[in-house]
Coordinates of C-alpha atoms in Angstrom, one line a residue:
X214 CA 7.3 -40.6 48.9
X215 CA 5.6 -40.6 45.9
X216 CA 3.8 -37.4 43.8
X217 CA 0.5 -37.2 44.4
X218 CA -1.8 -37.3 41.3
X219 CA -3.7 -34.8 41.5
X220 CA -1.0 -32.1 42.2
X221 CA 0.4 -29.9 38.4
X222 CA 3.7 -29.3 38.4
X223 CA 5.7 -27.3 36.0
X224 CA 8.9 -28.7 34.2
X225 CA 11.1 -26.6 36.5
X226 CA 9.1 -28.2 39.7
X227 CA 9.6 -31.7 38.3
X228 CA 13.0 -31.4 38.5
X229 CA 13.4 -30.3 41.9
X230 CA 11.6 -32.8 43.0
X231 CA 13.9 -35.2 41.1
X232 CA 16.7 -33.7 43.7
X233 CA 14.4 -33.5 47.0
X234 CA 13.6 -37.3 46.4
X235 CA 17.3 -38.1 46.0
X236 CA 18.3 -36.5 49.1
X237 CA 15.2 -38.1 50.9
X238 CA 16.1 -41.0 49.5
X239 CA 19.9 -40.9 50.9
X240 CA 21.3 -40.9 47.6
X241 CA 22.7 -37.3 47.7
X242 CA 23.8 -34.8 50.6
X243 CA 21.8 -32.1 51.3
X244 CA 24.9 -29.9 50.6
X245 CA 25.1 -31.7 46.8
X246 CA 21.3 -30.6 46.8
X247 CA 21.9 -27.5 47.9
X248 CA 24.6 -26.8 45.2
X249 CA 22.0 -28.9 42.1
X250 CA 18.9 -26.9 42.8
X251 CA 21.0 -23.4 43.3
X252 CA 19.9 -22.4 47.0
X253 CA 21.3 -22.7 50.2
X254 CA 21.5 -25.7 52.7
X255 CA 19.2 -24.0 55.0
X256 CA 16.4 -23.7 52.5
X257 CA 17.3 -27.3 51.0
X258 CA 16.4 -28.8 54.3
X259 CA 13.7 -26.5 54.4
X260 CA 12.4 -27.9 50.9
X261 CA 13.2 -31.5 52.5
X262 CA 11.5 -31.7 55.3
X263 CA 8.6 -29.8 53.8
X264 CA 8.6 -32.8 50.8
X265 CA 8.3 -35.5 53.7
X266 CA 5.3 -33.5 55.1
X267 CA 3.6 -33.0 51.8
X268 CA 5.2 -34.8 49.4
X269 CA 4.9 -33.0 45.6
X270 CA 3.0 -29.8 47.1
X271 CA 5.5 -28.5 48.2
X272 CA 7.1 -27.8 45.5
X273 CA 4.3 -25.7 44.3
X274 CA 4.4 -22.8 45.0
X275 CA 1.8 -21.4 47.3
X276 CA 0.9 -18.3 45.2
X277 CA -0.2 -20.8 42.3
X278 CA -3.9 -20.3 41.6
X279 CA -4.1 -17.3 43.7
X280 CA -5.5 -14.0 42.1
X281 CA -2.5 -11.1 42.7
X282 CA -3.0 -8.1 44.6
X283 CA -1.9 -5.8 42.2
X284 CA -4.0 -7.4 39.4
X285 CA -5.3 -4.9 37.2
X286 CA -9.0 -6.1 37.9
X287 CA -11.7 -6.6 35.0
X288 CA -13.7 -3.4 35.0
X289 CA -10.7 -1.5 34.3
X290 CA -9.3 -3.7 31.4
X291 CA -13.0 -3.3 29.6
X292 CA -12.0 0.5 30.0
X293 CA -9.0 0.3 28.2
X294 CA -10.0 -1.8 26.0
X295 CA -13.3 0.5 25.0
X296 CA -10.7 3.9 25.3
X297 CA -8.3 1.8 23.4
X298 CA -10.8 1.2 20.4
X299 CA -12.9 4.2 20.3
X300 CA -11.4 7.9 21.9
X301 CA -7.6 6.9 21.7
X302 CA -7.9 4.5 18.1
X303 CA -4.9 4.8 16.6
X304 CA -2.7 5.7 19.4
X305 CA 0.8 3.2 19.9
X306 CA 0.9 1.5 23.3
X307 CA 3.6 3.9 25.0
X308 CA 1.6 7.2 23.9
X309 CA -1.7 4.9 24.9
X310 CA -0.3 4.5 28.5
X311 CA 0.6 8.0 28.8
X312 CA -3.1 9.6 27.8
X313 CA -4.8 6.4 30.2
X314 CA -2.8 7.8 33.2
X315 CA -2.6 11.9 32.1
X316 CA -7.0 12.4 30.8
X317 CA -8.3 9.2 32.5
X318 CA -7.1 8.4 35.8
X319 CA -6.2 5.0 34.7
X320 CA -2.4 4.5 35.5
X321 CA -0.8 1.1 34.2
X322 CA 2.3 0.1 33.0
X323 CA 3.1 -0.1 29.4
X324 CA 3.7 -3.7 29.7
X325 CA 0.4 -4.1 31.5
X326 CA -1.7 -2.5 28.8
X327 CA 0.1 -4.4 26.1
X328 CA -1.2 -7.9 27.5
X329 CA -4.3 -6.2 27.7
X330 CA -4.5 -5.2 24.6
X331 CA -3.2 -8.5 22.9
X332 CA -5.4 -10.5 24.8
X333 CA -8.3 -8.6 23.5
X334 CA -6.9 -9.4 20.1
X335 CA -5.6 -5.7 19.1
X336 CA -2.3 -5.2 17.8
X337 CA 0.2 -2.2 17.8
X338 CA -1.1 0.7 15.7
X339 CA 2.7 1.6 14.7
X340 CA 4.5 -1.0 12.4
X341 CA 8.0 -0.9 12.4
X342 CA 10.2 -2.5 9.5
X343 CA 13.5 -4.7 10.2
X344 CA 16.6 -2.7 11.3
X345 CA 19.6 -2.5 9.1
X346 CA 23.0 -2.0 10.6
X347 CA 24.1 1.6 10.0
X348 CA 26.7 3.6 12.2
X349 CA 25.4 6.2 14.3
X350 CA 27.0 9.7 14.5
X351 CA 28.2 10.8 18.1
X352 CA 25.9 14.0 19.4
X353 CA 27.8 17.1 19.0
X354 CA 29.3 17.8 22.9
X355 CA 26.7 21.4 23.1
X356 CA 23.5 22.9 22.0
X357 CA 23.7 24.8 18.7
X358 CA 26.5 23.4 17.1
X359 CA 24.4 21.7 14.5
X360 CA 20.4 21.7 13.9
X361 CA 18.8 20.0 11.5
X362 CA 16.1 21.1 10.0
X363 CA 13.5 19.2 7.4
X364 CA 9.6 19.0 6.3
X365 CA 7.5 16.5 5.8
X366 CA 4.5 16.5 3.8
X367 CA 2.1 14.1 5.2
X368 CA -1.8 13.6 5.8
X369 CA -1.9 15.2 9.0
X370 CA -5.4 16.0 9.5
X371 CA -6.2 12.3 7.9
X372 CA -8.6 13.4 6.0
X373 CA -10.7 15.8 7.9
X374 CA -8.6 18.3 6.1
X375 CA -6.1 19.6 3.1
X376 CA -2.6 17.7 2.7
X377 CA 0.2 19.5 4.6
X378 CA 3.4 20.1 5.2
X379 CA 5.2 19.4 8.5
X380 CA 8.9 22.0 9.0
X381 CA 10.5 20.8 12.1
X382 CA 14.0 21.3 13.4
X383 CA 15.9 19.5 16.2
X384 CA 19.3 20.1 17.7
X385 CA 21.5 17.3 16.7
X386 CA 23.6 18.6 20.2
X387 CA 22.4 19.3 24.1
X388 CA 20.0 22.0 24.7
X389 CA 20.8 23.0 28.1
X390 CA 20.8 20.0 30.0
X391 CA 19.2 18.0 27.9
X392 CA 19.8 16.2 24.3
X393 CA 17.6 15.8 20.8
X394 CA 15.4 18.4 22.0
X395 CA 13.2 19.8 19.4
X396 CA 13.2 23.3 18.6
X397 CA 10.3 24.7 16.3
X398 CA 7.4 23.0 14.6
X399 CA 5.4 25.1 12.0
X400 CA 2.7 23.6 9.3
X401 CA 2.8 25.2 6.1
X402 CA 0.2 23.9 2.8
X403 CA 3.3 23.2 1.1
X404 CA 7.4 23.2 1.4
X405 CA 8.4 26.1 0.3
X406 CA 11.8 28.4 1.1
X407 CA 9.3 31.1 2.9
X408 CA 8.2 28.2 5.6
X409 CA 12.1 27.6 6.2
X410 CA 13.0 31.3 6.3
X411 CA 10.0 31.3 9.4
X412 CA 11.4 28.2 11.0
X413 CA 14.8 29.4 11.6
X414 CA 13.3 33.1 12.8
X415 CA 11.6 30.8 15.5
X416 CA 14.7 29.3 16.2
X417 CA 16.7 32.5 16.0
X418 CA 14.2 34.3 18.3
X419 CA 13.6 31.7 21.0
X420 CA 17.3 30.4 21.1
X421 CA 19.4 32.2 18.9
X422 CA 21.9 31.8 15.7
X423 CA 23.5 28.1 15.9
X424 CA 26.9 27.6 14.2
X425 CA 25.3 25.2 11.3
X426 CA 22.3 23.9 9.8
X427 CA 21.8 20.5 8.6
X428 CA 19.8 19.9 5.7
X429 CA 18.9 18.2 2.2
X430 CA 20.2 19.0 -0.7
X431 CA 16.4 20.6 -2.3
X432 CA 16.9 23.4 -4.6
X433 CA 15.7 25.7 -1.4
X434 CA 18.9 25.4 0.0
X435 CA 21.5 24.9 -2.9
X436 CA 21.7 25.5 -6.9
X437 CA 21.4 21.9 -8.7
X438 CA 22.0 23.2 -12.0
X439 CA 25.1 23.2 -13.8
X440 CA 27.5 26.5 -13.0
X441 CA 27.5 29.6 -15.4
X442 CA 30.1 31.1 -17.1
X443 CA 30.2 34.2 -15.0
X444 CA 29.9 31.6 -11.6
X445 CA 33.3 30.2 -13.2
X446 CA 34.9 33.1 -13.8
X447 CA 33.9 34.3 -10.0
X448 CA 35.2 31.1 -8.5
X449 CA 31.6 30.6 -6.9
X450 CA 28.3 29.6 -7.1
X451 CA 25.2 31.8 -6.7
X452 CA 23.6 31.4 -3.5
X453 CA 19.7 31.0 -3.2
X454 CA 17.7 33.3 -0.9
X455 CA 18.4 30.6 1.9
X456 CA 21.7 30.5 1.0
X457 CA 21.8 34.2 1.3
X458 CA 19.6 34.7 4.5
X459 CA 22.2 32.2 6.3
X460 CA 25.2 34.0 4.9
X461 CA 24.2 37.5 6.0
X462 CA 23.0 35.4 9.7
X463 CA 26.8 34.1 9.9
X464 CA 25.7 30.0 10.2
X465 CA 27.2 27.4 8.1
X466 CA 25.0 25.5 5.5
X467 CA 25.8 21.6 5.4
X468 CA 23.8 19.2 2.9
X469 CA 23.4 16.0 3.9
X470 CA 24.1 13.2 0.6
X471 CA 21.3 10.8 1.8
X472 CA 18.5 10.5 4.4
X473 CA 20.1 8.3 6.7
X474 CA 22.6 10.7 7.0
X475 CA 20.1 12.9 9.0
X476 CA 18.8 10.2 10.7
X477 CA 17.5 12.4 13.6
X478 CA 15.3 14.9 12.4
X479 CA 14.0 11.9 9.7
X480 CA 13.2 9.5 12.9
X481 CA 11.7 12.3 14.8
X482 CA 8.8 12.4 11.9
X483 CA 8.5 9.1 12.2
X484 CA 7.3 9.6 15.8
X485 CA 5.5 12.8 15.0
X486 CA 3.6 11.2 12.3
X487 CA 2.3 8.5 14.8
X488 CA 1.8 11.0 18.0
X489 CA 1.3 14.3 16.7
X490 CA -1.4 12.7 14.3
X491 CA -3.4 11.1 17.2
X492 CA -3.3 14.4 19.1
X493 CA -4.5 16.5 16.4
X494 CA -7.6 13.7 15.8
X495 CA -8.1 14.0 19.2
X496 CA -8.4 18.1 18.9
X497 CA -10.9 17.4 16.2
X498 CA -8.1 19.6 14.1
X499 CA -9.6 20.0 10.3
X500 CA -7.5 23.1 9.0
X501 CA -4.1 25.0 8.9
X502 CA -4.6 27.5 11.6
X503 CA -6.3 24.6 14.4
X504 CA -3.5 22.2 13.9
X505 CA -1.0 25.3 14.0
X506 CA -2.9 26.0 17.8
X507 CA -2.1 22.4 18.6
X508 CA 1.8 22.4 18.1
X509 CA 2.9 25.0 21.2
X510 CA 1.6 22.4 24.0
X511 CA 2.6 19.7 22.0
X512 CA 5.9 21.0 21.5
X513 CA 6.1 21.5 25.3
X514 CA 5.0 17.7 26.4
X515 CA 7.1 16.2 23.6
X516 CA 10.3 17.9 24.7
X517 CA 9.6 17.2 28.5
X518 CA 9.3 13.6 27.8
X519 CA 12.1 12.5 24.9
X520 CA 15.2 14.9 26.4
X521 CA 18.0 13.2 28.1
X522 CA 21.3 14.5 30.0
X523 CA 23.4 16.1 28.1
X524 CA 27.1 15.1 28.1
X525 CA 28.2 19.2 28.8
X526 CA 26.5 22.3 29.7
X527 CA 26.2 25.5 27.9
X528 CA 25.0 26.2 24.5
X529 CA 27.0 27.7 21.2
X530 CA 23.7 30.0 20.3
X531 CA 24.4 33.6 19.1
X532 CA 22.1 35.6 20.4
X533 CA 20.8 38.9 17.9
X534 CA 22.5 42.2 17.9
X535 CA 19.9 44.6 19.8
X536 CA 18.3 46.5 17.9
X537 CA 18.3 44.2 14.7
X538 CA 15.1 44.2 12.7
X539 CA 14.8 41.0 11.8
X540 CA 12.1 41.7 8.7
X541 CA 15.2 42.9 6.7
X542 CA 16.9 39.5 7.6
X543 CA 13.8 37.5 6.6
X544 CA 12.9 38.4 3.3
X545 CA 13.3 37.8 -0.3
X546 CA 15.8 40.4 -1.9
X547 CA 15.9 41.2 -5.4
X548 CA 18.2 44.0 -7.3
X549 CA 16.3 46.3 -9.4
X550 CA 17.1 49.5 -11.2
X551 CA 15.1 52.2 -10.6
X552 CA 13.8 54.1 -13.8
X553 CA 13.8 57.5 -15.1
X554 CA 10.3 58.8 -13.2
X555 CA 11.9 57.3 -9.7
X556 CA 9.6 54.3 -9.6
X557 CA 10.8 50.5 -9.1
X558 CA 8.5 47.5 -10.7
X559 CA 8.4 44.5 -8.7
X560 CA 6.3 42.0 -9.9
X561 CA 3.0 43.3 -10.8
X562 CA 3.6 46.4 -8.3
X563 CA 4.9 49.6 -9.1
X564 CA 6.4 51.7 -6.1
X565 CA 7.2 55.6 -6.1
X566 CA 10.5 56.4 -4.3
X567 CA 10.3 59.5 -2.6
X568 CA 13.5 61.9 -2.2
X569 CA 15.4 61.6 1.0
X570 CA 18.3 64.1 3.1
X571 CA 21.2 61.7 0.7
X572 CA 19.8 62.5 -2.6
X573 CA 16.8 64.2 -4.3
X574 CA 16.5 61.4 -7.2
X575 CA 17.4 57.9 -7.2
X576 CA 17.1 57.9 -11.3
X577 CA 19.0 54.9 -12.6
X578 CA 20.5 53.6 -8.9
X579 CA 20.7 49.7 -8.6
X580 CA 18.2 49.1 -5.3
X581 CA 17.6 46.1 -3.2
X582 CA 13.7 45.2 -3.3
X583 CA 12.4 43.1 -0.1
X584 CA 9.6 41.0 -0.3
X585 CA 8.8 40.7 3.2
X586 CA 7.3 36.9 4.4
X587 CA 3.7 39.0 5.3
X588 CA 3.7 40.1 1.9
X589 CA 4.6 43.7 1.9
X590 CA 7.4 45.3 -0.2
X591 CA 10.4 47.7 0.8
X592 CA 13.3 49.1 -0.6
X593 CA 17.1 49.4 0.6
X594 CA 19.8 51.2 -0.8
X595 CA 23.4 50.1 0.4
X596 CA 21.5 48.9 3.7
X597 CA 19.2 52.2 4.0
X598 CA 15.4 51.9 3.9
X599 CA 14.0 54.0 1.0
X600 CA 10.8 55.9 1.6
X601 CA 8.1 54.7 -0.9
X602 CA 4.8 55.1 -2.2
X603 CA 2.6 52.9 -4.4
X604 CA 2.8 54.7 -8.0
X605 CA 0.2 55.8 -9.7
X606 CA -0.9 53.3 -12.4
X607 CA -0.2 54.5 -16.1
X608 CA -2.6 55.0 -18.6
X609 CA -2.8 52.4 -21.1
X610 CA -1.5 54.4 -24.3
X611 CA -3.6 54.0 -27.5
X612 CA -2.6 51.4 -30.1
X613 CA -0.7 53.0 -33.3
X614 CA -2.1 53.1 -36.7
X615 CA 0.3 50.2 -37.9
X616 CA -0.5 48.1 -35.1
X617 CA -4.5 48.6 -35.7
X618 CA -3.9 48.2 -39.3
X619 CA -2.5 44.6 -38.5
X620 CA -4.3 43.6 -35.9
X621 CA -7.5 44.3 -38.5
X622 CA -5.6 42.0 -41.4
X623 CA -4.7 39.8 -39.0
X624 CA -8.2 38.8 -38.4
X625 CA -9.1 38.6 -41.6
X626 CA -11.0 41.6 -42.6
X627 CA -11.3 43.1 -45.9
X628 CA -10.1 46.8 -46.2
X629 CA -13.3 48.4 -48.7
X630 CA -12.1 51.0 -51.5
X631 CA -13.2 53.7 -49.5
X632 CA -11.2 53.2 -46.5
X633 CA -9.3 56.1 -45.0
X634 CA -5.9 53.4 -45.4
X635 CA -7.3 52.8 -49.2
X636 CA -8.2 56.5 -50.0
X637 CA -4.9 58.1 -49.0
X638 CA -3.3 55.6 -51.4
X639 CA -5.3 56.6 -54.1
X640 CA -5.4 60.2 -53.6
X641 CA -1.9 59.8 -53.7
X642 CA -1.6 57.8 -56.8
X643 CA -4.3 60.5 -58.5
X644 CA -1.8 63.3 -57.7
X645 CA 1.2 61.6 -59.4
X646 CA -0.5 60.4 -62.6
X647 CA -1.9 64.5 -62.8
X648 CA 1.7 65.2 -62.5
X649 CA 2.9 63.0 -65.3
X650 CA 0.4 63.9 -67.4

C-alpha cells in the first residue's frame, strides 16, 4: 500500500514503515518484524494489520497534533513570564520555581518553567564557568568534626546600600541526620577578627564546640610575618586573638593552602550570592540591621532544602561547661601593668581598680585587659574579675619654662632686651663685672 501524501511522518516513523511494508509485502516474518522494530509479535501484527487499514497513518501516532492535558496553558505562562521579568528579576530558574509555587500559587516544574522562559527569549540569571577536574574530599563520617568558616565581601544590597561583608560557616560533616548544613550567617561592614569571634559564639551557642575549624590563611587567624627571636627561643609562634580564643575553647585551627581546598563553604557563597541576594531585593533590604533580619528565615529555608542523609548519626559537638560566661571567652585580651596610683590605660581609657578581699593594692601587678565585642572593658587577674571604675581624668600639667622658652624660638619670635629670660642674664652679668671691679 502506498504512503499517503498528505500524512508527516518523522524519521523514526519512516522507518517503521519501511518494516510494516516488508512484512505486508511477504518479504519478512512478522517474528523478524517483531525483533527489527523492538516490540512484540502481538503488537507487530497489531501495527500490520492497522497499516493495511490505513496505510501510513498508522504509524502516527494518535496523540500527534493534540493539545496535552497537562499543558501548562497560556495565561499562566504570560504570568511567569511577567513574575519572571519584574517581581522575581534576577532570580535562577530552580529558586524561580520554588518562589512560583511557595508566594504565587503557580506550581511547575523546573524543567517546565525553563522552556517557558527560553521560549520567551530570557536566559538563566546565574552563569556558570567550565568545570575543571579537581578531587573531591570525602565528608567527615559526623557533625562537628570540621567547620569551615569564611566571609565574603560582596554587594549584597546591589546598590540600595553600603558594601558588606558576608561570615558564614558550614559543617564540612553530618549535622544530625543531615549533611553540608549551614550553621551561622552574620553581615558585618567589613571582615574583621571581632565578626569571626561572633560567628563561632553563634555556633558555640546553638550547637556547641566542634573539634576543628577550617579556614584561610588571613592574618585573623595566623601570624604571616617572619618569627621573632624570642618565638625561636620558645619553640613557637605567637598566637593571634583567634588563635588564642580557639586555644582556650580546646578546637583545632587548620588553614587551608588554596581556595579550592575549602571548596564547600567557597561554593556555598556562590549560591548565597545568587539566592540570598534575590531575597534580600525582594525584602526591599537597604542597610546592615534589615538584611541582618532577613538571614534567621533564610537560614531556616536554605538548610531545609540543601541537607541530605547523613552517612552516621550523632554529632562530635562539645557542649559549654554550665556556668561559663562566655564574654570572658569572646573578647580581646591584652596584658597591662597596672601603675603606681592603681589605674590601668587601655587605649584612650583610664580605669581605677578598686581593692578587693585578695589584696588592698594591685600597684605594679601584670593584669589581663578584656575588650569585650559590645565595647566595654574589664579586668582579670590570674582568671579573677577586678572591680573597676573609670579614673578620674588628670589635669593637664603646665608646660616648663624650657619647653616655653623653645617652643617661643621655635616659632620665630624675637626675645626684646627687657625680657624676664634677657634681664636675669644681665642682672647676672652686672653682678659679676661689680665683683671684678
Amino acid at each position: 500500500m502506498s504512503v499517503m501524501e498528505n500524512i508527516s511522518v518523522n524519521r523514526q516513523e519512516q522507518q517503521r514503515g519501511l518494516v510494516v511494508a516488508r512484512m505486508d509485502r511477504g518479504e519478512s516474518s512478522v517474528g523478524e518484524g517483531a525483533a527489527l522494530l523492538g516490540v512484540s509479535v502481538r503488537q507487530a501484527r497489531w501495527l500490520l494489520a492497522a497499516y493495511r487499514q490505513r496505510g501510513a497513518a498508522a504509524l502516527v501516532h494518535g496523540n500527534r497534533g493534540r493539545v496535552p492535558t497537562n499543558a501548562v496553558d497560556e495565561e499562566t505562562r504570560r504570568m511567569v513570564v511577567t513574575l519572571a521579568t519584574q517581581r522575581y528579576g534576577g532570580f535562577n530558574q530552580v529558586h524561580l520555581t520554588e518562589q512560583l509555587s511557595e508566594q504565587e500559587g503557580i506550581t511547575l516544574s523546573r524543567s517546565s518553567v525553563r522552556r517557558i522562559l527560553a521560549k520567551a527569549g530570557i536566559g538563566s540569571a546565574r552563569k556558570r564557568r567550565a568545570p575543571k577536574h579537581r578531587s573531591r574530599r570525602a565528608r567527615y563520617p559526623q557533625a562537628g568534626m570540621l567547620v569551615q568558616i569564611d566571609a565574603s565581601p560582596h554587594d549584597w544590597l546591589e546598590g540600595r546600600g553600603p558594601r558588606l561583608t558576608l561570615f558564614a560557616a558550614i559543617d564540612g560533616c553530618p549535622l544530625g541526620r543531615t549533611t553540608g548544613a549551614v550553621l551561622a550567617l552574620l553581615f558585618r561592614a567589613q571582615e574583621d577578627a571581632a565578626g569571626y569571634f561572633l560567628l563561632v559564639r553563634m555556633i558555640v551557642a546553638t550547637h556547641g564546640r566542634p573539634l576543628a575549624l577550617y579556614h584561610d590563611r588571613h592574618s585573623i587567624f595566623r601570624v604571616n610575618v617572619p618569627e621573632t627571636v624570642a618565638e625561636q627561643l620558645a619553640g613557637e609562634r605567637e598566637s593571634t586573638q583567634f588563635g588564642r580564643l580557639l586555644e582556650e575553647l580546646a578546637i583545632t585551627s587548620i588553614a587551608a593552602r588554596s581556595p579550592q581546598a575549602k571548596g564547600r563553604v567557597e561554593r556555598l557563597f556562590g549560591t548565597l550570592q545568587d539566592r540570598l541576594t534575590s531575597m534580600l531585593r525582594l525584602a526591599g533590604a537597604t542597610n546592615e540591621g534589615e538584611a541582618t533580619a532577613c538571614l534567621g528565615d533564610f537560614l531556616v529555608d536554605f538548610n531545609d532544602r540543601f541537607t541530605v542523609p547523613a552517612a552516621e548519626e550523632g554529632d562530635c559537638y562539645r557542649a559549654m561547661a554550665v556556668g561559663t560566661d562566655l564574654d570572658t571567652l569572646f573578647c580581646f585580651k591584652y596584658q597591662r601593668t597596672v601603675g603606681m596610683d592603681n589605674t590601668v590605660r587601655f587605649g584612650g581609657a583610664r580605669l581605677q581598680l578598686l581593692p578587693g578581699a585578695r589584696r588592698r593594692s594591685w600597684a605594679r601587678a601584670v593584669v589581663e585587659v578584656q575588650e569585650r565585642l559590645d565595647g566595654s572593658l574589664a579586668v582579670a587577674y590570674h582568671g579573677e574579675g577586678l572591680a573597676t571604675t573609670p579614673a578620674p581624668v588628670p589635669v593637664a600639667s603646665r608646660p616648663t619654662l624650657r619647653r616655653d622658652r623653645e617652643a617661643i624660638q621655635i616659632g620665630g619670635a624675637k626675645l626684646g632686651t627687657q625680657h624676664p629670660w634677657k634681664r636675669g642674664y644681665r642682672q647676672r652679668q652686672d653682678r659679676i663685672t661689680e665683683q671684678l671691679g
